[in-house]
Coordinates of C-alpha atoms in Angstrom, one line a residue:
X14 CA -64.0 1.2 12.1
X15 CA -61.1 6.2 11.7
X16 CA -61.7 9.8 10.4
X17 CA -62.6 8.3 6.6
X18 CA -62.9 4.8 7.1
X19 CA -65.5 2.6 9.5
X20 CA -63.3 0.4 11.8
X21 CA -65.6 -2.5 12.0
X22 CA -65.6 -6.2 13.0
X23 CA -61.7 -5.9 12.3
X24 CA -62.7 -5.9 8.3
X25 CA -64.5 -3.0 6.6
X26 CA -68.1 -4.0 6.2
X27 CA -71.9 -3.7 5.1
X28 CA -74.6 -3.2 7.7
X29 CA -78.3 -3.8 6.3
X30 CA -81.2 -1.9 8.0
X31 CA -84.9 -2.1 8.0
X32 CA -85.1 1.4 7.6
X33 CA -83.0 3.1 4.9
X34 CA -81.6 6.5 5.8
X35 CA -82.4 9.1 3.1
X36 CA -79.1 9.4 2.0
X37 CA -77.1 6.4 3.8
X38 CA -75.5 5.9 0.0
X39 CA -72.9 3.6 1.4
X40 CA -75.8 1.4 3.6
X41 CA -77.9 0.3 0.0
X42 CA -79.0 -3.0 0.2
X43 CA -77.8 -4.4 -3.0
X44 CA -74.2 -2.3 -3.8
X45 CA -71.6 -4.8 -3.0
X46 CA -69.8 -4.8 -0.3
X47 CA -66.7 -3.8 -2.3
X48 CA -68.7 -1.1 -3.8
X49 CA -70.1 0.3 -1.0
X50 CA -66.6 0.4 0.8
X51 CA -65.3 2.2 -2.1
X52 CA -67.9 5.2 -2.0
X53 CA -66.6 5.8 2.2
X54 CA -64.2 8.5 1.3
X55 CA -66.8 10.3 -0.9
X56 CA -69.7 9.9 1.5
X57 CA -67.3 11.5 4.2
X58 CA -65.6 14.1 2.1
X59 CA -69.3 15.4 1.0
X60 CA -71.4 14.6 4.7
X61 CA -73.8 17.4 5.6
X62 CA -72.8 17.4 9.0
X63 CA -69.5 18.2 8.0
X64 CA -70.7 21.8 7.0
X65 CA -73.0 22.5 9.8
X66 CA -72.2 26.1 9.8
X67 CA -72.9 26.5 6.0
X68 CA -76.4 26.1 5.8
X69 CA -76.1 26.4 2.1
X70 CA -73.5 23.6 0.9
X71 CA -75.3 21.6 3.8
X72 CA -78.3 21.6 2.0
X73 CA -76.9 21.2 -1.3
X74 CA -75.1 18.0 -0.1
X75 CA -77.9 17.0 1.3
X76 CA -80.5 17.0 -1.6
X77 CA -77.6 15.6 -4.0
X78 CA -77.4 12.5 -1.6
X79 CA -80.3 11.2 -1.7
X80 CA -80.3 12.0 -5.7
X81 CA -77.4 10.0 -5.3
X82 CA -79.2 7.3 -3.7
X83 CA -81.9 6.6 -6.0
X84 CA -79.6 6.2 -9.3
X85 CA -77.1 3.7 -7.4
X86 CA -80.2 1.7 -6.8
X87 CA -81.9 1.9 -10.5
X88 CA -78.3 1.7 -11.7
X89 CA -77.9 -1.6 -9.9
X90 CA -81.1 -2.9 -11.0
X91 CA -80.8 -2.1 -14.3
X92 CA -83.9 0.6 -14.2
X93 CA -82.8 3.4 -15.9
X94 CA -84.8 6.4 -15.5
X95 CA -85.7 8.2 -19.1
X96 CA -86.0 11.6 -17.1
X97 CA -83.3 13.9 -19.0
X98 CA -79.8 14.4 -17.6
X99 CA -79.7 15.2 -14.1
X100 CA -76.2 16.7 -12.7
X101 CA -75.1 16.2 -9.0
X102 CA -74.0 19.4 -7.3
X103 CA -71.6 18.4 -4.3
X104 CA -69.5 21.2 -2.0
X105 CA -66.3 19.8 -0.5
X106 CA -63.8 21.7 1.5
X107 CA -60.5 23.2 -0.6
X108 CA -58.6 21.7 2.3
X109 CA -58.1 20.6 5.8
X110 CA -55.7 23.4 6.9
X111 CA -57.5 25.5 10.0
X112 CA -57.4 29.2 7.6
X113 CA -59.1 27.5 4.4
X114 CA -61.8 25.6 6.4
X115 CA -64.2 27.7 5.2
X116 CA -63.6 27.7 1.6
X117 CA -65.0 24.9 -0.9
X118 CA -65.0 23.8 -4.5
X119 CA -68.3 22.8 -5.9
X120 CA -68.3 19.5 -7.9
X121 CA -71.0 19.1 -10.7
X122 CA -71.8 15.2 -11.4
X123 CA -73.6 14.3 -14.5
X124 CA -76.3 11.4 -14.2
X125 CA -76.8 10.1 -17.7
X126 CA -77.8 6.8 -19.4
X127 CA -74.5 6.5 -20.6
X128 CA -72.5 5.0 -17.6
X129 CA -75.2 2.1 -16.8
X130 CA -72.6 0.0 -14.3
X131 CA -72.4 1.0 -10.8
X132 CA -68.6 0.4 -10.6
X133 CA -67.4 2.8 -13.1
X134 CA -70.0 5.1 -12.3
X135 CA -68.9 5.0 -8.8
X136 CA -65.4 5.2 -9.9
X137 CA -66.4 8.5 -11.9
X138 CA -67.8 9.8 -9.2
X139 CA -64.4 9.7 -7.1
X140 CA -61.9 11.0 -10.0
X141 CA -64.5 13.8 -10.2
X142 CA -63.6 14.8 -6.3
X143 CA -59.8 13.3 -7.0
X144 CA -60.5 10.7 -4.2
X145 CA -58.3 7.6 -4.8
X146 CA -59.6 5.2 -6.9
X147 CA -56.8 2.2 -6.6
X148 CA -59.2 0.5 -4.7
X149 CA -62.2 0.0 -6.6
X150 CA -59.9 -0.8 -9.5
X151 CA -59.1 -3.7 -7.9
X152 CA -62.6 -4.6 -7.5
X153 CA -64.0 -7.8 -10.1
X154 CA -67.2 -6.5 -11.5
X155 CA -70.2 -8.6 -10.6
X156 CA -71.4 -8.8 -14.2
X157 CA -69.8 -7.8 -17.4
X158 CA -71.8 -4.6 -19.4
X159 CA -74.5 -4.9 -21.3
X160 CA -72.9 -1.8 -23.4
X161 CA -69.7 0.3 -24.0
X162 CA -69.1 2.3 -20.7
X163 CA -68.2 6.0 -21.7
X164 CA -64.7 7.4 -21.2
X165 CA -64.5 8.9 -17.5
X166 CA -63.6 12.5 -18.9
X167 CA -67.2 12.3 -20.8
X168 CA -68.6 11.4 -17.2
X169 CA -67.8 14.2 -15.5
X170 CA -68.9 17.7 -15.8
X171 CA -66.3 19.5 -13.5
X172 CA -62.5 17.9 -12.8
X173 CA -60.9 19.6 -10.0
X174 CA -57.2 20.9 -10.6
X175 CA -56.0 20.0 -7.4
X176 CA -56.9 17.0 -4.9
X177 CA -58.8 16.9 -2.5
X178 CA -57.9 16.1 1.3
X179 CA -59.3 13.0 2.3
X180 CA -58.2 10.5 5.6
X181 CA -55.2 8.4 5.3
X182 CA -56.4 5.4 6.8
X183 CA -58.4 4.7 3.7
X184 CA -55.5 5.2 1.6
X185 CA -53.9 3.0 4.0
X186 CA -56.5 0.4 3.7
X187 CA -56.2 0.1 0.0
X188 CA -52.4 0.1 0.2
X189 CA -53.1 -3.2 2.3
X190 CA -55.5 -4.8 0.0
X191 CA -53.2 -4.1 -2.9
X192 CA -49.9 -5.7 -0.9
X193 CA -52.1 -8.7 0.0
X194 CA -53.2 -9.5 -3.8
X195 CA -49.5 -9.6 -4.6
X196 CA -48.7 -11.6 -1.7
X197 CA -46.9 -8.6 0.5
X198 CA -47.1 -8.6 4.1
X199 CA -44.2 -6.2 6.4
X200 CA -42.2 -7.3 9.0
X201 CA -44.4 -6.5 12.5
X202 CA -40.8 -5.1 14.1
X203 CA -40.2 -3.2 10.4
X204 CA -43.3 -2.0 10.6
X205 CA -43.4 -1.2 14.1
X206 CA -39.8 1.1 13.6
X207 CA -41.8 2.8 10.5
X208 CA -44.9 3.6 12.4
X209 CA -44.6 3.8 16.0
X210 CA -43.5 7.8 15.9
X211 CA -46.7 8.4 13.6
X212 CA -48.9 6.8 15.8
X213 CA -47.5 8.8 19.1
X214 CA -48.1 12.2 17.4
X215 CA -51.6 11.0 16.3
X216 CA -52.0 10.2 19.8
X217 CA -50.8 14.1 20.7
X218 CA -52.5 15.9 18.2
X219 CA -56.1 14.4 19.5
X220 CA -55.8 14.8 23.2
X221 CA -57.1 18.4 23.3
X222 CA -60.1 16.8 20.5
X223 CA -60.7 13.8 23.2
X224 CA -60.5 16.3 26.0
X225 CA -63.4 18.5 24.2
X226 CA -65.3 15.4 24.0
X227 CA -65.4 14.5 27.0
X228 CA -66.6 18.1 28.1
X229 CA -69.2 18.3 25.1
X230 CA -70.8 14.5 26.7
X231 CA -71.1 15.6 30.1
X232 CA -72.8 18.6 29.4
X233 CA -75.8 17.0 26.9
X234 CA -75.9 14.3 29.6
X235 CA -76.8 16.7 32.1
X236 CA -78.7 18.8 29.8
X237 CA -80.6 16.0 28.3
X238 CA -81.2 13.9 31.9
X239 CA -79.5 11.1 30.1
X240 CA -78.1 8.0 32.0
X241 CA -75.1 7.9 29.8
X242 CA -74.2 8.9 25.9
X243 CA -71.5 6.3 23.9
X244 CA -70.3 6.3 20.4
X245 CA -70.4 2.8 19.4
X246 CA -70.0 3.3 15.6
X247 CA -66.7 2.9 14.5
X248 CA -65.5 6.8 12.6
X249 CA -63.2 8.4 14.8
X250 CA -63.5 10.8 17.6
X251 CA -63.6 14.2 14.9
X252 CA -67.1 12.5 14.2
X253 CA -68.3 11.4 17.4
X254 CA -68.0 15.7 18.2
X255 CA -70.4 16.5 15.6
X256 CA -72.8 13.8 16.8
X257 CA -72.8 15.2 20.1
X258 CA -73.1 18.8 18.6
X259 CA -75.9 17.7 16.2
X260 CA -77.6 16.4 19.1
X261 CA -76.8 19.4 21.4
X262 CA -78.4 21.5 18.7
X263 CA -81.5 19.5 18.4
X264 CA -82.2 19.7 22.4
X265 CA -81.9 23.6 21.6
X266 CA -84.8 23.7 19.0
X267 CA -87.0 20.6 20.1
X268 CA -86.5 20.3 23.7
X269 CA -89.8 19.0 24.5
X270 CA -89.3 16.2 21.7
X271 CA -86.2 15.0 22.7
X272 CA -87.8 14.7 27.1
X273 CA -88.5 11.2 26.3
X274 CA -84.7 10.4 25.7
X275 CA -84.2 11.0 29.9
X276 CA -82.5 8.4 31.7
X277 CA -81.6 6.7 28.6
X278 CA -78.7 5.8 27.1
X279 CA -78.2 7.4 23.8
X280 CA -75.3 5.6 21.6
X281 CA -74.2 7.2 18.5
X282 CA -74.5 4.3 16.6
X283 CA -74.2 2.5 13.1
X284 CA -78.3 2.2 12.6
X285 CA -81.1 3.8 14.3
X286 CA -83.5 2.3 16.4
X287 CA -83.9 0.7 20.0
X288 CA -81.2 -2.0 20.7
X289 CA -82.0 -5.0 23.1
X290 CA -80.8 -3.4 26.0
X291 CA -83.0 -0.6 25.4
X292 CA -80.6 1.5 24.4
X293 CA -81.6 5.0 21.9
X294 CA -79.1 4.3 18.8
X295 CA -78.8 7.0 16.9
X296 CA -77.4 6.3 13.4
X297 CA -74.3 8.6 12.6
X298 CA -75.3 9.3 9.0
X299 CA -78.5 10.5 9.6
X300 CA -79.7 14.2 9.5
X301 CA -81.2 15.9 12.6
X302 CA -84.9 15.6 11.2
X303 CA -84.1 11.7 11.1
X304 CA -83.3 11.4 14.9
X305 CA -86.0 13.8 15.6
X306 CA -88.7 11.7 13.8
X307 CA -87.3 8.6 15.3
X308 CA -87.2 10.0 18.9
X309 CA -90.8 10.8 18.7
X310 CA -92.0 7.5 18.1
X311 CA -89.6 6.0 21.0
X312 CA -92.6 5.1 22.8
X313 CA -93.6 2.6 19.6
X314 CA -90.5 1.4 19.3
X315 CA -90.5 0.4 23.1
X316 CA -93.6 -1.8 22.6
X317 CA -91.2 -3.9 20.6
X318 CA -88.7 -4.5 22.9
X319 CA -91.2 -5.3 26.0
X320 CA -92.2 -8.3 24.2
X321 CA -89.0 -9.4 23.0
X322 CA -88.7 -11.7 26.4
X323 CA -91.9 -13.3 25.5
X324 CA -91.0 -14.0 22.4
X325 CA -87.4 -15.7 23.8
X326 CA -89.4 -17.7 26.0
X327 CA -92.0 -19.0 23.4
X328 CA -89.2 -20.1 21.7
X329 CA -87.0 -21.4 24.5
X330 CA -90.2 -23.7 25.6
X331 CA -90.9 -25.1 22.2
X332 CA -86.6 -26.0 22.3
X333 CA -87.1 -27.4 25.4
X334 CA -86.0 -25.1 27.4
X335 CA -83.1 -24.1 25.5
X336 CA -81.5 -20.5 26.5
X337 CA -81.9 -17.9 24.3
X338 CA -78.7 -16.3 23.4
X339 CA -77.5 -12.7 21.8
X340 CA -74.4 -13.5 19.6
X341 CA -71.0 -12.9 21.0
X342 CA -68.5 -10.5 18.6
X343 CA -71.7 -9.2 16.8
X344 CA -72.7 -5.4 16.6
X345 CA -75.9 -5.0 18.5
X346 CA -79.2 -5.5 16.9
X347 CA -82.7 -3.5 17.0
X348 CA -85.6 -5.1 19.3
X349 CA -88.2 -4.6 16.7
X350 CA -86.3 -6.4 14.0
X351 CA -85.5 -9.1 16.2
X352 CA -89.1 -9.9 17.2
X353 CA -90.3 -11.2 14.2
X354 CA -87.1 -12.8 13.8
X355 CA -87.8 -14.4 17.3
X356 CA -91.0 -15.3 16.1
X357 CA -90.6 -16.6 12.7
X358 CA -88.3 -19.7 14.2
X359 CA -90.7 -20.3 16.7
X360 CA -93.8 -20.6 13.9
X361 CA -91.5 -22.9 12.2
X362 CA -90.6 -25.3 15.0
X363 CA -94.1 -25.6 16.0
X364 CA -94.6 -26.5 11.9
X365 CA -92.4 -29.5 12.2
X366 CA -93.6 -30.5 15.4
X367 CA -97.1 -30.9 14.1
X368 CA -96.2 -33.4 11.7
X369 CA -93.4 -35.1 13.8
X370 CA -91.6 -35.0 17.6
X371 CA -88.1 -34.6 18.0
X372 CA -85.2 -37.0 17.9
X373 CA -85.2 -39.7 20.5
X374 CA -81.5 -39.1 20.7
X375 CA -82.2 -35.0 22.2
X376 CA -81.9 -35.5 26.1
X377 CA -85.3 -33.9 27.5
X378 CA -83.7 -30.7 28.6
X379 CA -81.9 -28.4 26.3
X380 CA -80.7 -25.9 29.1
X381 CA -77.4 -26.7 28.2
X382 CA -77.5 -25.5 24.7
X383 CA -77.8 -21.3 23.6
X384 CA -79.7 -20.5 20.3
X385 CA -78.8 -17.5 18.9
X386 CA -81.6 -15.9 16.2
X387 CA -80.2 -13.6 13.6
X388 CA -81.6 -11.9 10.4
X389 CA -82.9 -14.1 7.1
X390 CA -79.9 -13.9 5.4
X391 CA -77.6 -15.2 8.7
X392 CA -75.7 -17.8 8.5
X393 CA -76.9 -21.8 10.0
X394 CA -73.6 -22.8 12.2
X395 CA -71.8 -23.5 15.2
X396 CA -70.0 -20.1 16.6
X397 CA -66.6 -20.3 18.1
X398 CA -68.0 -19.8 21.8
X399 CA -70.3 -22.9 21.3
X400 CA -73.4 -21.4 20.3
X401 CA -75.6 -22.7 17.7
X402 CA -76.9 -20.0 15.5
X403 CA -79.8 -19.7 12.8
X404 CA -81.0 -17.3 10.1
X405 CA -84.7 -16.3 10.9
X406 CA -86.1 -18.1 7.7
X407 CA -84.5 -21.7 8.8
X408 CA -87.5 -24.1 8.0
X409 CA -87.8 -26.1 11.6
X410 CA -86.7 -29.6 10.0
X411 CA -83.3 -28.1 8.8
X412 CA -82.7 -26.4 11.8
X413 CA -83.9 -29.4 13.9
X414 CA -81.3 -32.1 11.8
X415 CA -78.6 -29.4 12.2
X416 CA -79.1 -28.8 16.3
X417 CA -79.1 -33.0 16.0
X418 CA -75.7 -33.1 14.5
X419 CA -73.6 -30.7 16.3
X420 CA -74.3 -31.2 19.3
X421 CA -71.1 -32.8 20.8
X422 CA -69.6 -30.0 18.4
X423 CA -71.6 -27.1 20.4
X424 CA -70.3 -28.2 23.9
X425 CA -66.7 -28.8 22.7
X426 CA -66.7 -25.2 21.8
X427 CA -68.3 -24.2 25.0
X428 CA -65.3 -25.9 27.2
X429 CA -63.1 -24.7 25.5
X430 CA -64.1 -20.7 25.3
X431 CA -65.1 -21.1 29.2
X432 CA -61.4 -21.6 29.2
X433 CA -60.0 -19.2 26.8
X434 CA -61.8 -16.3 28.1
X435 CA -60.1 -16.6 31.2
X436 CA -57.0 -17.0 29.5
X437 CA -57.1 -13.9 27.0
X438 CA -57.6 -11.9 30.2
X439 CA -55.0 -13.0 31.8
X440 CA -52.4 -12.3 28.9
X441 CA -53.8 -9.2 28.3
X442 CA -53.0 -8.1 31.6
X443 CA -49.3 -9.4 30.8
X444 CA -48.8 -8.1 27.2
X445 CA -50.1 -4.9 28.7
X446 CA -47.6 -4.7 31.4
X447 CA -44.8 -6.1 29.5
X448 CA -44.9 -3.8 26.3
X449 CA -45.6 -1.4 28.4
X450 CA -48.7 -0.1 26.3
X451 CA -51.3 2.3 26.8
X452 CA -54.1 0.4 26.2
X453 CA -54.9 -2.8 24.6
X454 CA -57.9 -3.9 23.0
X455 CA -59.0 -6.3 20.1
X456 CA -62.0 -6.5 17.5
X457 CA -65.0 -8.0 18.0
X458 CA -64.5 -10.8 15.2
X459 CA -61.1 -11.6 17.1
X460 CA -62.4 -14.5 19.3
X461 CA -60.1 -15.5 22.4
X462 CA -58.6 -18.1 20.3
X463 CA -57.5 -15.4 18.1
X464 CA -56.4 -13.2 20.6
X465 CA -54.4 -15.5 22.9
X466 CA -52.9 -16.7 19.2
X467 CA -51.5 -13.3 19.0
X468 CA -50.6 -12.1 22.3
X469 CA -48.6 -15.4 23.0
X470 CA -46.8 -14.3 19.6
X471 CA -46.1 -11.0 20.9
X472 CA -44.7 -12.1 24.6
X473 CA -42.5 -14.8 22.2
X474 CA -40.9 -12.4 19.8
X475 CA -41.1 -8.6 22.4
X476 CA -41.2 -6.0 19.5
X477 CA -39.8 -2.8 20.2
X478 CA -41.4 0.2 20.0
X479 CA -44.4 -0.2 22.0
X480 CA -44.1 1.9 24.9
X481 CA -46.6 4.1 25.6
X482 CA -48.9 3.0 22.3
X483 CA -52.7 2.0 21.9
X484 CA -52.7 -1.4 20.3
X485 CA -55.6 -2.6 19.0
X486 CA -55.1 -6.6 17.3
X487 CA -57.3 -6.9 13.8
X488 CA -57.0 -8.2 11.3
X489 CA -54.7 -5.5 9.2
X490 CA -51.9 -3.4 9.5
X491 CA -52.6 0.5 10.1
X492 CA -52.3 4.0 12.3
X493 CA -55.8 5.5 12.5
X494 CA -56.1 9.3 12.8
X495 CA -56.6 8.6 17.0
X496 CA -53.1 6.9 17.0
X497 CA -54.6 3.7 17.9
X498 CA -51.8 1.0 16.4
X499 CA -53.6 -2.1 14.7
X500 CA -51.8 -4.9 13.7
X501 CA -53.5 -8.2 12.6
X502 CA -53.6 -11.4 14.7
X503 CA -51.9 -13.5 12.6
X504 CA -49.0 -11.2 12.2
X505 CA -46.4 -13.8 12.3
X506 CA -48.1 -15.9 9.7
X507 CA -46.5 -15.1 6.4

């Protein structure tokens, strides 16, 4: 997912919630997914918890925020306030070097009625900070204006003279979107001989930050009583040490509050709520009087995910015994969500089966077969490892007539990722050992046939300058700020 960017499912992405943080600009339901990825370097050059010791610009960011919120939303629904002009007031840091960490540039934002489209307002919003804005100029607009967008420079309030630090990965990113729309794509062993170096010192520079970490865990794990804490989000390790310091501070001022988090595991996550393994996840772009809220109302939360095996076996029966499956490659999901997704298919298979039975062609037992439940808006298909998966909102007839017709289709793809798995393994062990590498790992929307795809690539054509790296196979070229290599799976494809 990366210091300024979210390293997710191998492509930057959007994650919906039930629950909106109060300033969680870039998790809006409705921005595109373009638009949201767009706003990342603003949203982590401006974070509160980047100025925890600076109560005042904390607040300031704060409050602007979720000001900043509320107008993406009317601005993308086209419900303009008629309040009078409001203007944003945003501290970022004059730069990254250790001396000047303590000095900032405020950045005044003007919300008008003049800039009605999201893009250019968003686009505004970064020249005003001088963040990079080749990227969303290369986004299409999703409608065309219903009037005359005003000149930038009439947009903005304050310019900066200078620019502003923020992470190169972005830059990186956009770099990579603009080479692909013109058809670029480097040379892995070029790229490797350009790269390699960088990566190393990355590497360097953050094993006294890791080693911190690791010190700062074990200590609010035996502060806290907790069975374990992760960081399962994606930003890179700077941001998983002021997690761990938010929290640390938290335990110091609500102690009593945070007693039902013992023998838990906490995980610093992308949204907030219980997961199905019962796991606290703790969104990373919440404030402290977020978590704190959430954590008192664990016990609630809990309720949900004690029926959630009742609910899997409601539906199992009704699908003749079907197994009930939690989607490979996926980030995790929260137990009360899932519920009433559980519960929702089930309501509708009993529907059709009050009108009609199933097809004679079914065998009696389903056993064989995994069903996979996701949100209303997933998608109705057959995944790579064989599993049949359905949106929540699926009427029972569709989803019957679809579980009818790919069922051959379903087992093929079981055989044959009960087979891959075992294979990935194995050439990861090989790859490892023969490039040498530190580590190797993959992203979750690289399935094994992926994988082995590119690690059989990489034993064929034995790059140089390996040894000694963290490779991580994607689906992009880049060096993130931990010095983790990614390269994409197809890299050989032209």
């Amino acid at each position: 997912m990366a210091a300024a960017a979210l390293r997710l499912g191998g492509e930057f992405a959007t994650i919906t919630f039930g629950k909106l943080p109060k300033f969680g600009i870039w998790q809006l339901r409705n921005l595109s997914s373009d638009l949201t990825t767009a706003l990342r370097p603003f949203y982590f050059a401006v974070h509160p918890d980047l100025f925890g010791q600076h109560p005042e610009q904390r607040q300031t960011n704060e409050n602007s925020l979720k000001l900043l919120s509320a107008h993406l939303e009317a601005l993308y629904h086209h419900t303009y306030p008629n309040e009078d002009t409001k203007v944003l007031k945003f501290y970022v840091r004059e730069s990254t070097n250790a001396h000047k960490r303590d000095s900032f540039k405020l950045v005044q934002i003007r919300m008008d009625r003049s800039t009605r489209d999201p893009q250019r307002f968003i686009q505004n919003l970064l020249e005003s900070c001088n963040l990079s804005t080749d990227y969303i100029k290369t986004v299409k607009p999703r409608s065309k204006p219903k009037m005359n967008s005003t000149p930038v420079s009439d947009s903005v309030a304050n310019q900066p003279s200078h620019d502003y630090h923020y992470n190169t990965e972005f830059a990186e990113f956009e770099q990579r979107v603009k080479n692909e729309a013109v058809g670029r794509r480097p040379e892995l062993s070029v790229w490797l001989a350009e790269n390699a170096e960088k990566a190393r010192q990355r590497a360097k520079e953050t094993a006294q930050l890791e080693a911190e970490i690791d010190k700062l865990k074990d200590v609010l794990v035996k502060d806290l009583e907790l069975s374990d804490a992760r960081y399962e989000c994606g930003w890179n390790i700077e941001h998983y040490r002021g997690c761990l310091k938010s929290l640390q501070r938290l335990a110091q001022t609500h102690r009593g509050e945070l007693s039902s988090l013992r023998n838990r595991v906490v995980v610093f996550a992308p949204f907030t709520g219980i997961s199905l393994e019962g796991h606290v996840m703790l969104f990373t772009g919440d404030v402290q009087s977020n978590w704190l809220d959430f954590i008192k109302n664990i016990p609630q939360h809990d309720s949900y995910l004690n029926v959630v095996p009742l609910y899997e076996l409601a539906l199992s029966q009704v699908l003749r015994g079907i197994q009930i499956g939690r989607r490979k490659f996926m980030p995790k999901t929260q137990a009360r969500g899932y519920a009433n997704y559980l519960m929702k298919v089930t309501t509708s298979l009993n529907d059709f089966l009050s009108k009609q039975a199933y097809p004679t062609a079914w065998p009696l037992r389903l056993d064989g077969f995994t069903i996979v439940v996701e949100s209303e808006a997933g998608p109705l298909m057959v995944s790579p490892t064989g599993q049949f998966i359905t949106p929540a909102t699926c009427p029972g007839a569709i989803l019957v007539d679809f579980i009818t017709q790919n069922m051959k289709l379903a087992e093929d793809r079981m055989g044959k990722y009960a087979t891959d798995k075992y294979l990935e393994q194995n050439l990861i062990e090989q790859c490892t050992r023969e490039l040498k590498l530190q580590a190797l790992t993959k992203d979750d929307s690289v399935t094994p046939d992926k994988m082995i795809f590119a690690l059989r690539d990489l034993r064929r054509c034995r790059p140089q300058h390996f040894e000694q790296l963290k490779l991580h196979i994607s689906h992009y070229y880049s060096v993130l700020t931990d010095g983790i290599v990614c390269i994409p799976w197809d890299f050989m494809q032209k």
